[in-house]
Short mmCIF file of N, CA and C in Angstrom, two decimals:
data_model
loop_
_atom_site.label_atom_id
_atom_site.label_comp_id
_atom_site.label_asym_id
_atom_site.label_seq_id
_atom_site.Cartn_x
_atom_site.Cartn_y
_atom_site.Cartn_z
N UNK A 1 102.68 98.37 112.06
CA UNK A 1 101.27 98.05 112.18
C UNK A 1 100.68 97.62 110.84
N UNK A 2 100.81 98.47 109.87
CA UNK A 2 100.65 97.75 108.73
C UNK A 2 101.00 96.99 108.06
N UNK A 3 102.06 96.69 108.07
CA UNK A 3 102.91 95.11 107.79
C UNK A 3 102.30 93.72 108.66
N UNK A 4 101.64 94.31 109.88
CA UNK A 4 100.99 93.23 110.67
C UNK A 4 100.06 93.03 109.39
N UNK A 5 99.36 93.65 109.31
CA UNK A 5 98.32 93.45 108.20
C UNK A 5 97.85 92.59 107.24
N UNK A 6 99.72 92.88 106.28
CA UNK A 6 99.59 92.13 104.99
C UNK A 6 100.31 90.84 105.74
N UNK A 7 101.09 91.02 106.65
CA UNK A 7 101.19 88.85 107.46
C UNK A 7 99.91 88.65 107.67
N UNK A 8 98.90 89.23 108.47
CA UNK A 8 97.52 88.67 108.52
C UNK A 8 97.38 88.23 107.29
N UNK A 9 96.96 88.82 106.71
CA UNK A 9 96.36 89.03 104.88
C UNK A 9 96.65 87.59 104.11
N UNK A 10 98.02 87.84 103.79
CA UNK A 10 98.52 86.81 102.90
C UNK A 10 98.73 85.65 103.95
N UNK A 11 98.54 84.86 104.98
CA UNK A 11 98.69 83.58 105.67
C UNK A 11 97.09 83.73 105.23
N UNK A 12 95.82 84.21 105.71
CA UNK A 12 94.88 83.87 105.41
C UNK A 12 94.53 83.79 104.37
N UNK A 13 94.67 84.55 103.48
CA UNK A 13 94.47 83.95 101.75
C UNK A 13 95.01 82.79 100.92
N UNK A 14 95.93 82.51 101.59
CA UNK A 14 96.66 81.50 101.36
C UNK A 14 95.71 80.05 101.43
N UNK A 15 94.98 80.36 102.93
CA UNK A 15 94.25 79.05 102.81
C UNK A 15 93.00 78.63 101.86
N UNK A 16 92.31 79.32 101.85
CA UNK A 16 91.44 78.96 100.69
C UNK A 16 92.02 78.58 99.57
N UNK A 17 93.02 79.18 98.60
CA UNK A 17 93.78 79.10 97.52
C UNK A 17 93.94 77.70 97.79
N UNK A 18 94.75 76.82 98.52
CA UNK A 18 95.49 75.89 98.78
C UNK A 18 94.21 75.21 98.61
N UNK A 19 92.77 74.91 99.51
CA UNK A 19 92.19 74.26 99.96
C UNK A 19 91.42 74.27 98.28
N UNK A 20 91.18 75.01 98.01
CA UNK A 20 90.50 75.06 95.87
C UNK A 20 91.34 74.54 95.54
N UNK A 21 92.74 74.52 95.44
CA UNK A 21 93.40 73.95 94.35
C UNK A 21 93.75 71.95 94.75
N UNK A 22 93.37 72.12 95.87
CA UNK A 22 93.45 70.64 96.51
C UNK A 22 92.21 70.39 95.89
N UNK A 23 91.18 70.32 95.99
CA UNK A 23 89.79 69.66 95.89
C UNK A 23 89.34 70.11 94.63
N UNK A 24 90.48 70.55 93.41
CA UNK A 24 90.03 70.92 91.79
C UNK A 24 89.07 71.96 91.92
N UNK A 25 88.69 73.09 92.85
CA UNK A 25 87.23 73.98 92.21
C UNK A 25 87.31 74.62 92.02
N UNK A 26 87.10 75.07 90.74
CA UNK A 26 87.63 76.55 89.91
C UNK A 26 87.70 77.28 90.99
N UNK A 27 88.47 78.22 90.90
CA UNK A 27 88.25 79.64 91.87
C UNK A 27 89.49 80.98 91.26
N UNK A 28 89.21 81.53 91.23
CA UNK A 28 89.74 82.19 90.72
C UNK A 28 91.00 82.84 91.41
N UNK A 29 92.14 82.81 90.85
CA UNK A 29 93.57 83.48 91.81
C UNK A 29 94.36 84.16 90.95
N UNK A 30 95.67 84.59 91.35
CA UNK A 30 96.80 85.36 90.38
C UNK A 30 96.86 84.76 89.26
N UNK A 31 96.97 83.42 89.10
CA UNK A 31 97.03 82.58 87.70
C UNK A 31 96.11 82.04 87.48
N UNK A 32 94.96 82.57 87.23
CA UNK A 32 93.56 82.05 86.61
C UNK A 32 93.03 80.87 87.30
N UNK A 33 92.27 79.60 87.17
CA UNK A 33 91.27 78.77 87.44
C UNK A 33 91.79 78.04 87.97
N UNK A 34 93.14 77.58 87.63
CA UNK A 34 93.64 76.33 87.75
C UNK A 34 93.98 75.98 89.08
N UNK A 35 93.67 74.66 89.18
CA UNK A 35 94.00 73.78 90.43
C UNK A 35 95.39 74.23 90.52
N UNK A 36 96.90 73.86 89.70
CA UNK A 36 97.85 73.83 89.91
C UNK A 36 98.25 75.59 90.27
N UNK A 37 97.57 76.27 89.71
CA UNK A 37 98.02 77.60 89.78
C UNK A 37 97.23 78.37 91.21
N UNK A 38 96.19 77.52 91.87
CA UNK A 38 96.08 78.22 92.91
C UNK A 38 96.76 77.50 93.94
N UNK A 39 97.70 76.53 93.98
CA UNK A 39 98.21 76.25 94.58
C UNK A 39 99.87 76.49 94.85
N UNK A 40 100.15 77.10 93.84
CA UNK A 40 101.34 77.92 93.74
C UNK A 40 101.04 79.31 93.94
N UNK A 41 99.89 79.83 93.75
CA UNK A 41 99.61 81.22 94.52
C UNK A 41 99.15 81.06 96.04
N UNK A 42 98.79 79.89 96.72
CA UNK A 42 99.13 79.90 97.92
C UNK A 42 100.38 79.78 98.64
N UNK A 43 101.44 79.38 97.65
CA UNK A 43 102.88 78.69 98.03
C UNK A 43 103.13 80.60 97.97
N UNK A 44 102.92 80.91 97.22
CA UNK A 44 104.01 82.01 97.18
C UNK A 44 103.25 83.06 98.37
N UNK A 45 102.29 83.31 98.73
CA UNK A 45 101.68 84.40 99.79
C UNK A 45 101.83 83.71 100.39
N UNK A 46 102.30 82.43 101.13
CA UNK A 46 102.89 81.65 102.15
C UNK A 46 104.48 82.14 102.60
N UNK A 47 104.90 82.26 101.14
CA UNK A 47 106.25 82.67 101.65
C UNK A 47 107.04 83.75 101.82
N UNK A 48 105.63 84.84 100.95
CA UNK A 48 105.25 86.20 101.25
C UNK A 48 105.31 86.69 102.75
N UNK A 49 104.56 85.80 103.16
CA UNK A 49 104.25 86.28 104.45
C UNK A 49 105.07 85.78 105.52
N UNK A 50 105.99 84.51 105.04
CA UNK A 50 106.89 83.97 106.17
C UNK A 50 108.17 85.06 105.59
N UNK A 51 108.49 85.90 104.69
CA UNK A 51 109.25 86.84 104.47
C UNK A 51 108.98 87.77 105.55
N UNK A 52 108.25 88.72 105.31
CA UNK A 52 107.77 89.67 105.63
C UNK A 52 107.61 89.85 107.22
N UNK A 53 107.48 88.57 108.09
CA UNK A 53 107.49 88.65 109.01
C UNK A 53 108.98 88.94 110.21
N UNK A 54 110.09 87.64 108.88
CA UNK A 54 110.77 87.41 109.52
C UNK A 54 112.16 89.01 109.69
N UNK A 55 111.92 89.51 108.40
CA UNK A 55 112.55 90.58 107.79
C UNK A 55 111.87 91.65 109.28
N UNK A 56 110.80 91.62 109.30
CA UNK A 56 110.22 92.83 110.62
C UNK A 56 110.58 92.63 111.84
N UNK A 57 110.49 90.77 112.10
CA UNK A 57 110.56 90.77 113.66
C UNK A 57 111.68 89.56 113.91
N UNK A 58 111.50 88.64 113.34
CA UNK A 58 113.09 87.35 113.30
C UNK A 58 112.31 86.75 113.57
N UNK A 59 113.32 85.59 113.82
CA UNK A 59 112.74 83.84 113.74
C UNK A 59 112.17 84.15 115.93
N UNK A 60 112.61 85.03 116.26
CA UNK A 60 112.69 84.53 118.03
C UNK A 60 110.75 84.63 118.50
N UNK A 61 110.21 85.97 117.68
CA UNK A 61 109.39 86.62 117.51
C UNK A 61 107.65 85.15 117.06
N UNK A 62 108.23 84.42 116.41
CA UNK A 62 107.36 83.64 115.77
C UNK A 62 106.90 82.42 116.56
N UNK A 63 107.61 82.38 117.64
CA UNK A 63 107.87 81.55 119.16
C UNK A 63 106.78 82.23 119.86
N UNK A 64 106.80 83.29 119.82
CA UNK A 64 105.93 84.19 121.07
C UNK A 64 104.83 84.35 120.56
N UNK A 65 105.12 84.10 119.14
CA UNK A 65 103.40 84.80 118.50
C UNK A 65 102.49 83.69 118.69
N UNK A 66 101.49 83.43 119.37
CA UNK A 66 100.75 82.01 119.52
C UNK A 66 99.69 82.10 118.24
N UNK A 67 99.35 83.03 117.51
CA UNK A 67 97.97 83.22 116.65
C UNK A 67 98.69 83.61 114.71
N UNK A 68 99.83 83.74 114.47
CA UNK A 68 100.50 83.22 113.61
C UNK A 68 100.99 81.82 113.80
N UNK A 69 101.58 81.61 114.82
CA UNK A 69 102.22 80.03 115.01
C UNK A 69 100.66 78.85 114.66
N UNK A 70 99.89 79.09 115.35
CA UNK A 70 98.74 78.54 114.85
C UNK A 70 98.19 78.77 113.59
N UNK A 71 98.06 79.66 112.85
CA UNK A 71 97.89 79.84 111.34
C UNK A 71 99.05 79.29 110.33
N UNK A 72 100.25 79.64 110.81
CA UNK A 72 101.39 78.67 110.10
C UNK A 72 101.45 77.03 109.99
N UNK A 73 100.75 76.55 111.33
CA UNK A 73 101.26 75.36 111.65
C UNK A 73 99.80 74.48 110.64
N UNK A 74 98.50 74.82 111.20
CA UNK A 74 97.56 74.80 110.13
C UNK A 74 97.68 74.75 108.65
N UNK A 75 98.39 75.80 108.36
CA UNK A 75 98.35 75.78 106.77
C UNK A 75 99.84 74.73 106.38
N UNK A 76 100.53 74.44 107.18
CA UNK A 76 101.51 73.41 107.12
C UNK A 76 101.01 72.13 106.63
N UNK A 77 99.97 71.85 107.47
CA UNK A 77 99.55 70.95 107.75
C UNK A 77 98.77 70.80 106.57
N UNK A 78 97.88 71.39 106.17
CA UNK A 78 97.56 71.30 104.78
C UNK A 78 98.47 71.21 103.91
N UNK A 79 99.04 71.57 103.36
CA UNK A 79 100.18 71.93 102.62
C UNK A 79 100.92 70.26 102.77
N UNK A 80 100.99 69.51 103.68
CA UNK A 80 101.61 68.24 103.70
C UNK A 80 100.41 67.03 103.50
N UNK A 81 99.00 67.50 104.38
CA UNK A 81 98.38 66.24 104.36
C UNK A 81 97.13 66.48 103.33
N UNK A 82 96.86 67.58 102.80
CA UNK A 82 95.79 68.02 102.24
C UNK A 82 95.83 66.99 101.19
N UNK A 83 96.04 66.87 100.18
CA UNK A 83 95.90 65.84 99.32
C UNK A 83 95.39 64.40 99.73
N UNK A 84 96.41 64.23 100.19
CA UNK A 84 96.10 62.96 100.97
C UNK A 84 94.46 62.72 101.32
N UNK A 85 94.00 63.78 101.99
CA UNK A 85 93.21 63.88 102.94
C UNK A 85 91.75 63.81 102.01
N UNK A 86 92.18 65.25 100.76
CA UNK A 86 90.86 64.96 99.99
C UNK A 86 91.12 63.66 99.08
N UNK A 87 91.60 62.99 98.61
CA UNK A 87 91.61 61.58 97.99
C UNK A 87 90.86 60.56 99.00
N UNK A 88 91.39 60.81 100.20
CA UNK A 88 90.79 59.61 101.28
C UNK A 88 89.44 59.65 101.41
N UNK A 89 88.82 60.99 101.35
CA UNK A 89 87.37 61.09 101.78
C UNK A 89 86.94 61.25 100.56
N UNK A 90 86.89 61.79 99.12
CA UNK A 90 86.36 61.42 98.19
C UNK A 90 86.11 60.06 97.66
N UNK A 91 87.14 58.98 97.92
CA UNK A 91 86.85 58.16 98.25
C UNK A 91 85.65 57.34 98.93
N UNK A 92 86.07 57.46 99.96
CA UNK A 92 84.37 56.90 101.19
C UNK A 92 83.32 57.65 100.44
N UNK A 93 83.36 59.39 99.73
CA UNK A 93 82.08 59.90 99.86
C UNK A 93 81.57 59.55 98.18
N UNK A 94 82.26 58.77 97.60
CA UNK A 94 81.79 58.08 96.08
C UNK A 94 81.59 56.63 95.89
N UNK A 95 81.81 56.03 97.04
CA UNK A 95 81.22 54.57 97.34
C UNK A 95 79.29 54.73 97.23
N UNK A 96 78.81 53.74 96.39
CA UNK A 96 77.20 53.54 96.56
C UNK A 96 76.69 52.54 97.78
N UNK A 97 75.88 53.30 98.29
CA UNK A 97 75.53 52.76 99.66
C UNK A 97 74.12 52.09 99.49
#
């Protein structure tokens, strides 16, 4: 039960971290301010938590879970398109109209 916890815990902390260190805004994490460093403190409570899960319950377990599988697949998804994504719209949102 408490191991549910810290998988809750660390997949959700993870996202903010990721989402500050994508869009440069200070915020503060394990390695201080930095863009690059909160984005390696999301990498690692990412893989914290894909540990921790798999060590408790296995890979069969992560199939059935619909509300981790959705928090995983989400922060995936960041994790691949996030950049991308804030460049594209900072973009459009620094054009003078």
């Amino acid at each position: 039960m408490i191991i549910d916890f810290f998988i809750g815990a660390l997949l959700a902390n993870a996202m903010p971290h990721l989402i500050f260190g994508l869009t440069k805004t200070h915020f503060l994490g394990l390695f201080g301010y930095s863009p690059k460093g909160n984005i390696t403190y999301a990498m690692i409570q990412f893989l914290l938590c894909g540990l921790l899960f798999f060590l408790n319950y296995g890979y069969q377990e992560l199939i059935n879970n619909g509300y981790l599988l959705g928090g995983i697949t989400v922060l995936c998804l960041y994790f691949m398109f996030g950049k991308l994504l804030v460049k594209f719209y900072w973009k459009r949102t620094s054009k003078k109209y």
